[in-house]
Amino acid sequence: MSTGVSRLEASETGGEAAARLRPRVLVVDDEDLVRMVVARTLRRSGFDVVEARDGLDALTCIATSASDLVLTDLNMPRCNGERLCLEIKRQHATADIRVVMMTGGPLDETRMREIGCAAVIYKPLPDRLPELIAAILHDAAPASRMPR
Amino acid sequence: MTLGARLRVLLVEDDEAFAAFLRAALAAGDEPPELRRAADLADALATIERTESDAVLLDLNLPDSRGLDTLRALLAVAPHLPVVVLTGESDVELARDALQLGAQDWIVKGEVDPELVQRAVRYAVERKHLAERLVQAQKLEVAGRLANGVAHEFNNVLTAIAGSAHLVEAAEDAEARGHALELLRRAARQGVALSRQLLSLARNPPMNDEVVGIAALIEQSHLLLQAVLPSTIELHIGPVEDLPVRIDPGQFDQLLLNLVINARDAMPEGGTLRISVAAERRRPAGVSSSEVSNDRSWAVVRVADTGTGIDPAIVPRLFEPFFSTKGVRGTGLGLAVVSEILGRFGGAVEVHSRLGEGTTMAVSLPAADEVDGGVSA
């Protein structure tokens, strides 16, 4: 399932039906501060944001409420971003969810593409994160063009 | 000192006759060193303050200091000076303890000949220089690994700072701005904690020992340890019994980091790493009875992993420089450095390992004596 910016704009007109149409982003990071800041930033831009502390927590969230995009940290305890992405892509019901990997360290971009990541974003995250997320939901930004 | 130049040797010996004998023995060799003499410990320490020496020939029993305390006092003011101790014929055990403490070699007083003394002194100087280069190389290796983990931590902090600054700018009312500012302040505090950790590693001078609580040391290194561990390894700290120990906090960090990096490398598939501290009165293996009484207290730091374990056959070699099971990834210096640091502070390390189940490294540090004074945080 893919949701674009037009729906995002529609959601800003308010109303319950429109709110349901706002794209839902699941933000996954074990660093509380990072997760809170990213979640708040995306909420401000009109996304419906759900938060999870690690990969296992995220899988539970996905099972109970569908997300359009998962923005996940790579390095987390219990279940890291790579395992989370593999699990999402393995299940038929969730395979269409876009997964965006974020990291503050080195990362094997080829491997990330192989496991099905739509994009890779390096911390510190770019100011135009909401636009990037909207563009990825739109299929307009291939992974290779993600900024470092 | 440049190799090949004339060696400057400080002879610390109260026995006039033996000092004269040694002077003659050294003068008769192929490479007679420049010799200075001190008749007691106070004189020796003052001479070291005043003049440069390349090595010390040290009688352990002096009018103002006896046994290993003499060596300890000397190494405390001149940790980088190679020391050859002079012992009596019946003191082989004492000589071994001296080596553990950081002396480079020993000479039995009854067996002195010019060639032997000169060789001992020159080898001592060369070995000491080599050992220092090893420590340096290993520090670089640890620094490289740390840089990776620290960059990761800093990028998290920067993400939070940049993101919350953005939220402050975009805040539509005072409440939203207040929330964003609080996030900004929290992020800044995390950054400060991280830089403090790094500074503790960069301490100068290298030997800066003080009496500190072991619990505070462990607590302070927590962030650093986290930085070198991948997400697949869970770090548990505790229980921690607090005891005062005399050590250089920067060197303690390095010691703990080395043990944690080894534990990490033993768990390629992930696992659990536990660090605990117990106050114990048992004399650890590797510390001889001539050195400490049996009822001394020890802070025993245990670093336990759930990794591959170590083949019992290679356990005795673990602390040798350049011994590594990690192939190209390891320099084989980590545990050698652990051993060297412990030697300086009168500590010891024991290895308990089972193949397939994991390894526990137990580091024992002597509790600081009451006369050492209170605990500084």
Short mmCIF file of C-alpha atoms in Angstrom, two decimals, chain B residues 18-271:
data_model
loop_
_atom_site.label_atom_id
_atom_site.label_comp_id
_atom_site.label_asym_id
_atom_site.label_seq_id
_atom_site.Cartn_x
_atom_site.Cartn_y
_atom_site.Cartn_z
CA PHE B 18 79.23 -3.66 46.35
CA ALA B 19 78.65 -0.31 44.64
CA ALA B 20 82.38 0.03 44.04
CA PHE B 21 82.52 -3.53 42.75
CA LEU B 22 79.65 -2.87 40.31
CA ARG B 23 81.22 0.37 39.17
CA ALA B 24 84.43 -1.47 38.38
CA ALA B 25 82.54 -4.30 36.68
CA LEU B 26 80.65 -1.90 34.44
CA ALA B 27 83.76 0.16 33.63
CA ALA B 28 85.57 -2.98 32.52
CA GLY B 29 83.01 -3.97 29.87
CA ASP B 30 82.95 -3.12 26.16
CA GLU B 31 80.38 -0.38 26.57
CA PRO B 32 80.97 1.25 29.94
CA PRO B 33 77.89 3.27 30.90
CA GLU B 34 77.83 6.64 32.56
CA LEU B 35 77.12 5.75 36.17
CA ARG B 36 75.47 7.77 38.93
CA ARG B 37 74.92 6.40 42.39
CA ALA B 38 72.28 6.96 45.06
CA ALA B 39 72.72 5.45 48.53
CA ASP B 40 69.07 5.30 49.54
CA LEU B 41 65.58 5.64 48.10
CA ALA B 42 65.16 9.33 48.91
CA ASP B 43 68.47 10.05 47.19
CA ALA B 44 67.40 7.94 44.19
CA LEU B 45 64.05 9.72 43.81
CA ALA B 46 65.75 13.11 44.07
CA THR B 47 68.32 12.08 41.43
CA ILE B 48 65.57 10.92 39.08
CA GLU B 49 63.84 14.29 39.52
CA ARG B 50 67.03 16.17 38.74
CA THR B 51 68.74 14.18 36.03
CA GLU B 52 67.88 11.88 33.16
CA SER B 53 68.69 8.19 33.30
CA ASP B 54 68.21 5.39 30.78
CA ALA B 55 68.02 2.61 33.35
CA VAL B 56 68.18 1.90 37.07
CA LEU B 57 70.08 -0.84 38.89
CA LEU B 58 68.09 -1.11 42.09
CA ASP B 59 68.93 -2.80 45.37
CA LEU B 60 65.53 -3.54 46.93
CA ASN B 61 66.73 -3.35 50.53
CA LEU B 62 67.84 0.18 51.37
CA PRO B 63 68.14 2.05 54.67
CA ASP B 64 64.86 3.91 54.06
CA SER B 65 62.84 1.30 52.14
CA ARG B 66 62.67 -2.48 51.89
CA GLY B 67 61.50 -5.10 49.42
CA LEU B 68 58.95 -4.45 46.71
CA ASP B 69 57.96 -1.12 48.28
CA THR B 70 61.29 0.21 47.02
CA LEU B 71 60.46 -0.77 43.45
CA ARG B 72 56.90 0.48 43.78
CA ALA B 73 58.06 3.90 45.00
CA LEU B 74 60.53 4.18 42.15
CA LEU B 75 58.06 3.14 39.46
CA ALA B 76 55.49 5.54 40.87
CA VAL B 77 57.69 8.53 40.05
CA ALA B 78 59.35 7.03 36.95
CA PRO B 79 57.00 4.48 35.36
CA HIS B 80 58.86 4.54 32.06
CA LEU B 81 62.33 3.92 33.47
CA PRO B 82 63.66 0.37 32.92
CA VAL B 83 64.64 -1.19 36.24
CA VAL B 84 66.97 -4.14 36.90
CA VAL B 85 66.70 -5.25 40.53
CA LEU B 86 69.62 -6.55 42.55
CA THR B 87 68.73 -9.41 44.89
CA GLY B 88 70.40 -11.87 47.21
CA GLU B 89 70.81 -15.52 46.21
CA SER B 90 67.83 -16.71 48.24
CA ASP B 91 65.40 -14.15 46.84
CA VAL B 92 64.30 -15.72 43.56
CA GLU B 93 60.64 -15.46 44.55
CA LEU B 94 61.06 -11.78 45.36
CA ALA B 95 62.76 -11.24 42.01
CA ARG B 96 59.81 -12.84 40.19
CA ASP B 97 57.40 -10.60 42.07
CA ALA B 98 59.53 -7.63 41.05
CA LEU B 99 59.18 -8.63 37.38
CA GLN B 100 55.42 -8.85 37.79
CA LEU B 101 55.41 -5.41 39.28
CA GLY B 102 57.23 -3.97 36.27
CA ALA B 103 60.96 -4.55 36.70
CA GLN B 104 62.64 -5.64 33.48
CA ASP B 105 65.18 -8.07 34.90
CA TRP B 106 67.08 -9.10 38.02
CA ILE B 107 70.67 -9.82 38.87
CA VAL B 108 71.74 -12.02 41.76
CA LYS B 109 74.38 -10.14 43.71
CA GLY B 110 76.73 -13.10 44.03
CA GLU B 111 76.79 -13.72 40.27
CA VAL B 112 77.87 -10.39 38.87
CA ASP B 113 80.29 -10.20 35.97
CA PRO B 114 80.80 -7.16 33.71
CA GLU B 115 79.28 -8.71 30.58
CA LEU B 116 76.20 -9.90 32.44
CA VAL B 117 75.46 -6.54 34.05
CA GLN B 118 75.95 -4.62 30.84
CA ARG B 119 73.82 -7.03 28.89
CA ALA B 120 71.07 -6.93 31.52
CA VAL B 121 70.99 -3.15 31.47
CA ARG B 122 70.98 -2.85 27.69
CA TYR B 123 68.30 -5.51 27.25
CA ALA B 124 66.22 -3.85 29.95
CA VAL B 125 66.30 -0.57 28.05
CA GLU B 126 65.42 -2.22 24.73
CA ARG B 127 62.63 -4.34 26.22
CA LYS B 128 61.09 -1.37 27.95
CA HIS B 129 61.08 0.67 24.74
CA LEU B 130 59.51 -2.22 22.85
CA ALA B 131 56.84 -2.68 25.52
CA GLU B 132 55.95 0.99 25.34
CA ARG B 133 55.63 0.83 21.57
CA LEU B 134 53.33 -2.18 21.95
CA VAL B 135 51.12 -0.32 24.36
CA GLN B 136 51.02 2.60 21.93
CA ALA B 137 50.08 0.36 19.00
CA GLN B 138 47.35 -1.24 21.02
CA LYS B 139 45.99 2.12 22.10
CA LEU B 140 45.67 3.06 18.44
CA GLU B 141 43.79 -0.14 17.74
CA VAL B 142 41.38 0.47 20.59
CA ALA B 143 41.04 4.11 19.49
CA GLY B 144 40.03 2.98 16.00
CA ARG B 145 37.35 0.70 17.33
CA LEU B 146 36.17 3.34 19.73
CA ALA B 147 35.97 6.01 17.03
CA ASN B 148 33.40 3.90 15.25
CA GLY B 149 31.19 3.51 18.27
CA VAL B 150 31.61 7.08 19.42
CA ALA B 151 30.74 8.51 15.98
CA HIS B 152 27.54 6.50 16.18
CA GLU B 153 26.69 7.90 19.61
CA PHE B 154 27.50 11.45 18.54
CA ASN B 155 25.34 11.16 15.45
CA ASN B 156 22.43 10.19 17.68
CA VAL B 157 23.06 13.21 19.87
CA LEU B 158 23.38 15.46 16.81
CA THR B 159 20.15 14.09 15.37
CA ALA B 160 18.38 14.99 18.59
CA ILE B 161 19.99 18.45 18.75
CA ALA B 162 19.37 19.40 15.13
CA GLY B 163 15.87 17.93 15.17
CA SER B 164 14.78 19.63 18.36
CA ALA B 165 16.28 22.98 17.24
CA HIS B 166 14.13 22.65 14.16
CA LEU B 167 11.10 21.95 16.38
CA VAL B 168 11.87 25.07 18.43
CA GLU B 169 11.88 27.18 15.26
CA ALA B 170 8.66 25.70 14.02
CA ALA B 171 6.83 25.73 17.38
CA GLU B 172 3.40 27.33 17.05
CA ASP B 173 2.96 28.16 20.73
CA ALA B 174 4.88 28.54 23.99
CA GLU B 175 4.06 25.01 25.17
CA ALA B 176 5.38 23.36 22.01
CA ARG B 177 8.49 25.54 22.19
CA GLY B 178 9.03 24.54 25.83
CA HIS B 179 8.79 20.85 24.96
CA ALA B 180 11.24 21.24 22.10
CA LEU B 181 13.69 23.19 24.27
CA GLU B 182 13.59 20.46 26.91
CA LEU B 183 14.48 17.87 24.24
CA LEU B 184 17.30 20.14 23.10
CA ARG B 185 18.69 20.41 26.63
CA ARG B 186 18.51 16.65 27.17
CA ALA B 187 20.40 16.06 23.94
CA ALA B 188 23.08 18.54 24.96
CA ARG B 189 23.47 16.77 28.32
CA GLN B 190 24.00 13.44 26.52
CA GLY B 191 26.68 15.08 24.40
CA VAL B 192 28.43 16.39 27.50
CA ALA B 193 28.39 12.95 29.16
CA LEU B 194 29.92 11.44 26.03
CA SER B 195 32.74 13.97 25.78
CA ARG B 196 33.57 13.49 29.48
CA GLN B 197 33.98 9.80 28.79
CA LEU B 198 36.36 10.50 25.94
CA LEU B 199 38.42 12.89 28.03
CA SER B 200 38.85 10.25 30.70
CA LEU B 201 40.62 8.14 28.07
CA ALA B 202 42.85 10.98 26.97
CA ARG B 203 44.25 11.70 30.42
CA ASN B 204 47.72 13.08 30.60
CA PRO B 205 50.13 12.18 32.16
CA PRO B 206 49.56 8.48 31.52
CA MET B 207 50.13 7.45 35.15
CA ASN B 208 47.72 9.41 37.26
CA ASP B 209 46.73 7.01 39.96
CA GLU B 210 44.35 8.03 42.67
CA VAL B 211 42.08 6.36 45.17
CA VAL B 212 38.66 5.98 43.59
CA GLY B 213 35.55 3.91 44.25
CA ILE B 214 35.37 0.96 41.85
CA ALA B 215 31.59 1.48 41.45
CA ALA B 216 32.16 5.02 40.15
CA LEU B 217 34.81 3.75 37.70
CA ILE B 218 32.43 1.15 36.30
CA GLU B 219 29.57 3.64 36.14
CA GLN B 220 31.73 6.18 34.29
CA SER B 221 32.86 3.71 31.64
CA HIS B 222 29.34 2.50 30.93
CA LEU B 223 28.74 4.72 27.89
CA LEU B 224 32.09 3.83 26.35
CA LEU B 225 31.48 0.13 26.76
CA GLN B 226 28.07 0.51 25.18
CA ALA B 227 29.73 2.27 22.25
CA VAL B 228 31.86 -0.73 21.30
CA LEU B 229 29.08 -3.30 21.64
CA PRO B 230 26.81 -4.16 18.74
CA SER B 231 23.06 -4.25 19.20
CA THR B 232 23.10 -8.05 19.35
CA ILE B 233 24.93 -8.04 22.67
CA GLU B 234 23.07 -7.12 25.85
CA LEU B 235 25.17 -5.43 28.52
CA HIS B 236 24.23 -6.07 32.16
CA ILE B 237 26.08 -4.32 34.94
CA GLY B 238 25.70 -5.54 38.49
CA PRO B 239 25.77 -6.39 41.25
CA VAL B 240 28.55 -3.95 42.08
CA GLU B 241 30.06 -3.93 45.56
CA ASP B 242 31.94 -0.70 46.06
CA LEU B 243 35.54 -0.67 47.30
CA PRO B 244 38.23 2.01 47.09
CA VAL B 245 41.10 1.09 44.75
CA ARG B 246 44.29 2.92 43.81
CA ILE B 247 44.46 3.15 40.03
CA ASP B 248 44.67 5.53 37.08
CA PRO B 249 41.00 5.88 35.96
CA GLY B 250 42.06 6.26 32.31
CA GLN B 251 44.02 3.03 32.47
CA PHE B 252 41.14 1.29 34.19
CA ASP B 253 38.92 2.34 31.27
CA GLN B 254 41.44 0.89 28.86
CA LEU B 255 41.66 -2.34 30.81
CA LEU B 256 37.90 -2.77 30.95
CA LEU B 257 37.51 -1.83 27.28
CA ASN B 258 40.02 -4.48 26.25
CA LEU B 259 38.21 -7.16 28.23
CA VAL B 260 34.85 -6.06 26.81
CA ILE B 261 36.17 -6.00 23.22
CA ASN B 262 37.49 -9.54 23.68
CA ALA B 263 34.16 -10.67 25.10
CA ARG B 264 32.39 -9.02 22.18
CA ASP B 265 34.60 -10.75 19.63
CA ALA B 266 33.87 -14.07 21.33
CA MET B 267 30.14 -13.53 20.65
CA PRO B 268 29.85 -13.02 16.86
CA GLU B 269 26.23 -14.20 16.99
CA GLY B 270 25.40 -11.95 19.91
CA GLY B 271 24.78 -12.83 23.53
#
